[in-house]
XYZ file of C-alpha atoms in Angstrom:
438
model
C 58.192 86.904 -10.635
C 55.811 84.181 -12.631
C 55.001 81.062 -9.794
C 56.604 78.071 -10.654
C 54.204 74.320 -9.923
C 56.058 70.475 -10.309
C 52.451 69.318 -11.045
C 52.977 64.972 -10.992
C 49.921 63.786 -13.019
C 49.341 60.703 -13.511
C 46.975 59.186 -16.431
C 45.082 55.255 -16.625
C 45.118 53.963 -20.088
C 42.494 54.778 -22.136
C 40.235 51.540 -21.004
C 40.324 51.928 -17.460
C 39.340 55.510 -18.118
C 36.145 55.000 -17.864
C 36.150 52.572 -14.530
C 37.695 55.374 -11.950
C 34.645 55.627 -9.713
C 35.152 51.181 -9.616
C 38.393 51.810 -6.966
C 38.005 48.954 -4.455
C 39.462 50.626 -1.075
C 41.220 48.179 1.590
C 39.908 51.167 4.575
C 35.732 49.728 3.257
C 34.604 48.823 6.521
C 35.238 52.116 7.204
C 32.246 53.494 10.478
C 29.969 55.390 9.193
C 31.213 59.147 7.949
C 34.747 58.285 7.440
C 35.703 57.967 3.910
C 38.294 56.204 2.643
C 41.414 57.860 1.814
C 42.221 58.137 -1.694
C 45.688 60.607 -1.025
C 48.038 59.828 -2.980
C 51.689 60.225 -2.380
C 53.368 62.458 -5.304
C 56.522 60.839 -6.714
C 59.544 63.194 -6.412
C 60.979 64.795 -9.405
C 62.578 62.403 -11.590
C 61.337 59.671 -9.655
C 60.228 56.895 -12.726
C 56.500 55.997 -13.477
C 54.389 54.831 -10.537
C 52.460 51.668 -11.041
C 48.878 51.726 -10.033
C 48.603 47.479 -7.809
C 44.536 47.607 -8.800
C 45.603 47.582 -12.587
C 47.101 44.991 -14.685
C 48.827 47.543 -17.008
C 51.272 50.493 -15.894
C 49.120 53.920 -15.328
C 51.963 56.417 -17.313
C 52.687 59.579 -15.651
C 53.446 63.221 -17.040
C 55.105 65.899 -15.632
C 54.960 69.529 -16.103
C 56.998 72.341 -15.437
C 56.184 75.617 -15.786
C 54.127 78.415 -15.761
C 49.624 78.170 -15.191
C 49.958 77.973 -18.824
C 50.178 74.100 -17.526
C 46.624 73.521 -18.145
C 46.266 74.748 -21.818
C 49.569 72.624 -22.656
C 47.495 69.416 -21.092
C 43.854 69.927 -22.841
C 46.529 69.806 -26.099
C 47.951 66.480 -25.013
C 43.224 65.212 -23.858
C 42.769 65.558 -27.940
C 46.251 64.331 -29.126
C 45.337 61.316 -27.106
C 41.381 60.897 -27.948
C 42.549 60.933 -31.618
C 43.702 57.846 -30.690
C 41.410 55.831 -28.581
C 41.398 52.709 -30.779
C 44.934 51.351 -29.992
C 45.693 49.138 -27.426
C 49.172 50.781 -26.707
C 49.537 55.122 -26.001
C 52.997 56.727 -27.700
C 54.592 59.362 -26.630
C 53.301 62.659 -27.054
C 55.624 65.529 -26.418
C 54.688 69.333 -25.643
C 58.013 70.480 -25.962
C 61.303 70.246 -26.018
C 61.856 71.099 -22.239
C 58.463 70.205 -21.033
C 58.126 66.618 -22.031
C 55.326 64.405 -21.024
C 56.728 60.652 -22.136
C 53.522 58.520 -21.352
C 55.086 54.365 -20.913
C 53.114 52.474 -23.505
C 49.909 49.950 -22.182
C 49.283 46.154 -21.772
C 46.994 44.574 -23.059
C 44.411 43.649 -20.510
C 44.323 40.237 -19.071
C 40.528 38.341 -20.188
C 38.306 38.553 -17.297
C 40.812 41.445 -15.812
C 37.399 43.497 -14.711
C 36.600 40.225 -12.013
C 39.801 42.146 -9.921
C 37.110 45.131 -9.873
C 34.821 46.132 -7.184
C 32.752 48.876 -6.617
C 32.626 50.225 -2.762
C 30.258 49.868 -0.694
C 29.371 51.692 2.369
C 28.832 50.104 5.940
C 25.324 52.470 5.528
C 24.396 50.058 2.916
C 25.791 46.444 3.409
C 23.681 47.404 6.935
C 20.518 47.744 4.320
C 21.489 44.964 2.326
C 21.557 42.508 5.334
C 18.677 43.359 6.888
C 16.730 43.825 3.500
C 18.037 40.252 3.347
C 16.931 39.283 7.091
C 13.228 40.788 6.390
C 12.816 38.880 2.743
C 14.032 35.109 5.095
C 11.860 37.007 7.714
C 8.702 36.872 5.148
C 9.318 33.399 3.407
C 8.917 31.817 6.915
C 6.393 33.679 7.664
C 4.406 32.199 4.578
C 5.512 28.790 5.294
C 4.640 29.118 9.265
C 1.001 30.888 7.694
C 1.101 27.319 5.428
C 0.801 25.734 8.439
C -1.802 27.254 10.064
C -4.195 28.086 6.761
C -3.522 24.127 6.909
C -4.603 23.212 10.174
C -7.425 25.028 9.777
C -8.095 23.614 7.172
C -8.798 20.080 9.570
C -9.830 21.539 12.375
C -12.568 23.494 10.616
C -16.299 22.881 11.945
C -17.944 21.358 9.375
C -21.230 23.328 8.295
C -23.259 19.898 7.530
C -22.200 18.294 11.221
C -22.560 21.665 12.738
C -26.930 21.525 13.685
C -26.288 17.950 15.671
C -23.397 18.791 17.552
C -25.958 20.619 19.625
C -28.696 17.679 19.072
C -28.656 14.823 21.487
C -27.887 11.057 20.412
C -31.387 9.455 20.479
C -30.597 5.416 17.806
C -28.704 4.325 16.176
C -30.227 4.303 12.610
C -28.987 1.531 9.922
C -27.468 3.782 6.369
C -28.304 1.944 3.115
C -25.659 3.391 0.434
C -22.557 4.706 0.343
C -21.503 8.228 -0.348
C -18.018 7.879 -0.672
C -16.007 5.988 -1.708
C -12.513 6.795 -1.721
C -8.668 4.643 -2.823
C -6.337 6.417 -2.547
C -3.963 3.790 -0.227
C -2.293 1.690 -2.094
C -2.353 -1.045 0.147
C -5.216 -2.970 2.183
C -6.171 -0.317 5.176
C -5.860 -1.621 8.536
C -8.216 0.677 10.204
C -10.711 3.739 10.497
C -12.039 5.708 13.298
C -13.726 8.665 13.921
C -11.797 11.344 16.147
C -13.727 11.288 19.528
C -13.102 15.313 19.389
C -17.161 15.745 18.778
C -16.502 18.794 17.272
C -14.117 18.337 14.754
C -16.040 14.308 14.454
C -16.304 14.427 10.381
C -12.338 13.748 10.417
C -11.778 9.898 10.281
C -8.152 8.190 10.403
C -7.360 5.407 8.558
C -3.568 2.892 8.387
C -2.772 1.274 6.219
C 0.026 -1.143 5.020
C 1.342 0.520 2.500
C 2.755 2.320 4.806
C 1.193 5.449 5.621
C -1.973 6.693 7.386
C -4.574 9.248 6.488
C -7.310 12.484 7.677
C -9.922 12.596 6.078
C -12.289 15.015 5.631
C -14.949 11.983 5.451
C -18.289 13.651 6.198
C -18.737 16.815 3.044
C -16.095 16.318 0.669
C -14.313 12.682 1.464
C -11.322 13.852 -0.173
C -8.197 13.103 1.722
C -6.915 16.565 3.499
C -3.798 14.508 5.074
C -0.982 12.490 4.917
C 1.983 10.852 6.855
C 4.762 8.806 5.879
C 6.604 7.947 8.585
C 6.837 4.065 8.829
C 8.661 2.501 6.715
C 6.436 -0.574 7.251
C 2.779 -0.854 7.092
C 1.162 1.129 9.588
C -0.613 -2.397 11.666
C -2.659 0.810 14.218
C -3.443 3.935 14.457
C -5.671 5.948 17.205
C -7.367 9.668 17.848
C -5.860 10.526 20.791
C -9.233 12.217 23.544
C -8.743 15.699 22.039
C -8.598 14.964 18.884
C -4.652 16.787 18.219
C -2.916 13.868 18.236
C -2.106 10.103 16.561
C -0.885 7.315 18.158
C 0.506 5.038 15.600
C 2.370 1.562 15.372
C 3.591 -0.878 12.448
C 5.648 -3.420 10.639
C 9.049 -1.427 11.295
C 8.170 -2.189 15.600
C 8.398 1.457 16.080
C 5.995 3.993 17.841
C 4.893 6.981 17.008
C 2.665 9.899 18.608
C 2.665 12.613 16.228
C 0.770 15.885 16.271
C -1.611 16.443 13.482
C -1.287 20.743 13.471
C 2.798 20.693 13.013
C 3.490 16.908 11.895
C 6.400 16.740 14.339
C 7.453 13.521 16.514
C 6.179 13.411 20.367
C 6.610 10.806 21.013
C 9.212 8.101 18.584
C 10.735 5.269 20.515
C 11.215 1.048 18.988
C 9.419 -1.783 20.641
C 10.595 -5.540 20.743
C 8.586 -6.701 18.100
C 6.236 -5.688 14.943
C 3.541 -3.827 16.276
C -0.139 -4.685 15.748
C -2.459 -2.837 17.508
C -2.243 0.431 19.303
C -4.827 1.798 22.751
C -4.980 4.323 24.452
C -5.773 3.949 28.479
C -9.016 6.038 28.871
C -8.622 7.486 32.043
C -4.733 8.776 31.545
C -4.378 9.371 28.226
C -0.465 9.706 28.956
C -0.598 5.416 28.723
C -1.289 3.386 26.785
C -0.636 -0.453 26.033
C 0.731 -2.142 22.324
C 1.947 -6.249 21.618
C 1.938 -8.035 17.999
C 4.068 -10.387 16.942
C 5.251 -11.139 20.649
C 3.677 -12.848 23.948
C 3.633 -9.035 25.868
C 1.734 -6.625 25.992
C 3.939 -4.387 26.745
C 2.643 -0.321 28.361
C 4.063 2.385 27.533
C 4.356 5.911 29.677
C 4.869 9.134 27.396
C 6.197 11.005 29.933
C 9.610 8.989 30.321
C 9.244 7.606 27.696
C 9.686 4.737 29.707
C 7.690 0.615 30.043
C 5.492 0.805 32.922
C 4.221 -3.334 33.234
C 4.689 -6.642 31.178
C 1.595 -8.707 30.219
C 2.867 -11.576 29.313
C 1.303 -15.386 28.540
C 2.377 -18.504 26.664
C 0.937 -17.999 22.999
C 2.402 -16.848 19.770
C 1.159 -13.638 19.631
C -1.600 -10.914 19.393
C -4.005 -10.269 17.842
C -6.528 -7.232 19.782
C -6.488 -4.799 22.944
C -10.139 -3.463 23.993
C -9.753 -1.687 27.970
C -13.095 -2.034 30.012
C -14.611 1.158 30.869
C -12.926 3.195 33.168
C -8.619 1.740 32.319
C -7.924 -0.578 34.955
C -9.260 -4.328 32.791
C -8.035 -4.815 29.506
C -9.064 -7.696 27.049
C -7.008 -9.183 24.752
C -7.158 -11.914 21.187
C -3.997 -14.112 21.137
C -3.819 -17.647 20.045
C -2.568 -20.451 22.086
C -0.876 -23.490 19.966
C -0.257 -26.743 22.055
C 0.564 -30.292 20.380
C -1.952 -31.331 19.589
C -4.336 -28.119 18.664
C -4.180 -24.217 17.913
C -6.661 -21.939 19.213
C -6.922 -19.291 19.839
C -8.328 -16.814 23.561
C -9.295 -13.941 25.112
C -7.514 -13.502 28.303
C -8.975 -10.279 30.635
C -5.864 -8.223 32.229
C -5.275 -5.744 35.782
C -4.142 -3.456 33.749
C -2.026 -1.850 37.250
C -1.041 -5.362 38.432
C -0.811 -7.144 35.442
C -2.599 -9.750 36.676
C -4.281 -12.371 34.761
C -8.345 -12.192 35.920
C -10.068 -14.725 33.156
C -8.416 -17.180 30.489
C -11.633 -18.132 27.814
C -10.626 -20.090 24.199
C -13.007 -19.821 21.695
C -12.629 -20.913 17.446
C -12.349 -18.764 14.386
C -11.362 -19.701 11.098
C -10.096 -16.943 8.476
C -9.456 -12.223 8.391
C -8.970 -10.802 11.457
C -12.532 -8.617 10.921
C -13.222 -5.245 12.976
C -16.392 -5.410 15.276
C -17.998 -1.927 17.159
C -21.202 -1.975 19.063
C -22.956 1.256 18.007
C -22.967 4.814 20.187
C -26.268 3.970 21.999
C -25.324 0.381 22.157
C -28.178 -1.007 20.424
C -27.127 -2.550 17.793
C -23.201 -4.619 17.364
C -22.054 -3.922 13.767
C -18.786 -6.735 12.009
C -17.320 -7.038 9.077
C -16.498 -10.359 7.344
C -14.343 -11.754 4.871
C -15.794 -11.581 1.901
C -17.329 -8.134 2.569
C -20.324 -8.610 3.335
C -21.731 -6.194 6.761
C -23.788 -7.747 9.205
C -25.747 -5.876 12.004
C -26.780 -7.862 14.923
C -29.087 -7.108 17.812
C -27.400 -6.833 20.931
C -31.181 -7.471 22.217
C -32.076 -10.468 20.109
C -27.998 -11.482 18.524
C -30.254 -12.240 15.065
C -29.405 -10.361 12.265
C -30.942 -7.037 11.679
C -29.454 -6.160 8.073
C -26.025 -6.039 5.721
C -24.726 -4.457 3.165
C -23.337 -6.334 0.544
C -19.797 -6.552 -0.275
C -17.677 -6.650 -3.342
C -15.319 -10.008 -2.539
C -13.127 -7.587 -0.789
C -12.738 -8.536 3.179
C -13.956 -5.887 5.305
C -12.175 -5.435 8.292
C -12.913 -2.699 9.895
C -16.383 -0.732 10.301
C -17.040 2.525 13.054
C -19.881 4.264 13.983
C -20.209 7.870 13.747
C -20.484 9.356 17.232
C -22.421 11.980 16.551
C -24.015 11.290 13.007
C -26.683 8.271 13.831
C -26.805 7.132 10.303
C -23.281 7.592 9.034
C -20.910 4.005 9.372
C -17.418 4.473 8.302
C -15.855 0.119 6.904
C -11.489 -0.240 5.551
C -11.219 -2.955 3.026
C -8.562 -5.205 1.969
C -7.966 -3.910 -1.544
C -6.825 -0.171 -0.297
C -11.175 0.862 0.065
C -12.937 3.184 2.678
C -16.093 3.866 1.894
C -18.925 5.686 4.045
C -22.305 4.013 3.787
C -25.906 6.479 5.387
C-alpha cells in the first residue's frame, strides 16, 4: 500500500523569497541558549490560504495530495514560477486535474515595505554591542581626561630657563633694561598682573582685564597665553593666586566672587557680593579667609569653608580703592575716598582684622589714575607705574628715583617683580598690553 501525505506548503511572493532570513521574531528577548520559536501550525484540509502578518501581501498556499512523487511536481511548479519572475503577480498553476496547486495573486508592495522588517538579533549579540558602545564612551571620556591632564602638565611644569635659579638664594634686585615679551591678547585694559607665588611654577603670570576675562601666561619661556577663563559677565577688576598656586580668586563689576581651580577650571567657591568689586586679597595667615571691597563703604571678610561673611569693616567713605595685608595677617590697610562738604580727599585706614576696629586714619591728596606700586623681593626698591606709562624705580633708603623705563603714552596700572629672577618685571597697561622687562 502506497503511503499517502497531506502536506501544506507556503510559497511566498517572488519578491519576498530572498528575505526569508530577515524575519523579526516576537520573542527576540529569549535568553542565551533558547532558540526563538519558528514553528507554524498546518492548516486543516480545505481551509483558506493563510496570510502572514510579516508581509504586506498574502502568502500563496498549495495543498499537495498523492504519492512521494509530489516532490517532482513541486519542482515542475517551481520552474514555471521562475519563468514569470519579472511579473508583479503569480498566475494560477495546475499540477493535474486531481492534484491542484492554486496560488493567490500577490499584491504590489507598498513603498517603504522593507522598513517593516528587522533582522533578528540575539541577546548575546545585543550585549556585545552594548559593551562596545560603553567602551567607546569610556575611550572618549578617557581622551577628555587625558586632555585635561595634558593641559595641567603644560601649565604646571618647571620652566627650563627658571629651573637653574630655583636652588639659588635671592641676592639683590636688578633694574631691567629692555622689554623681552609684549603680550596683546586682552581686549581691554589689564587691571592687574601677578606672578605665581609657588616658586616652582613662577613662570606663570596671572592677568585680570576689563574684557571680562582673566588669563594665565608663560611669561618666562615663551610669552604665550596658556589658558583663558571667561566665568565673569563684566570686567574682572582684580585677581589673586592662592599660596599653593593651584587656585585663583577673582572679583569684578558683576559683583561675583569666584575661586577657580586652575587645573580643572571648576569653581570651588562662588558668591554674589552686595556691591561691585574692585579688589580681593587672601589672608596670608589663613588661605581660607579673604577680604574684598569696592564701590561701597563696607569691606567684607569671607570664609571659603562656610561661604559666609565673618567680618564687616565700615567707614564713612564712598568706596575703597585697594587693600593690603601687613605681614602676619592681623592688620590690613585700605585706601578710600573721603568726601565732605568742603573737600574730597583720599585716606589710608589701618584695620584690625579680628575685631574690625580702625587703628589709624591718615589723609592724603592724590589725583589721576589709580596705579600700583610694589617693593622688590629684597626690599631695596619701590617700583611704580604712572599715568603716562613710565615705570619708576625708587630707592627705599634715599627716596630718590634711580631709573625709569619709558612708556608709549598708555597708563601703566600694575607692576610686579618676579619672586626668583632678580631682574624680571611684569607690567600691565590701560591699552590691554602686558610687557615683560629684563
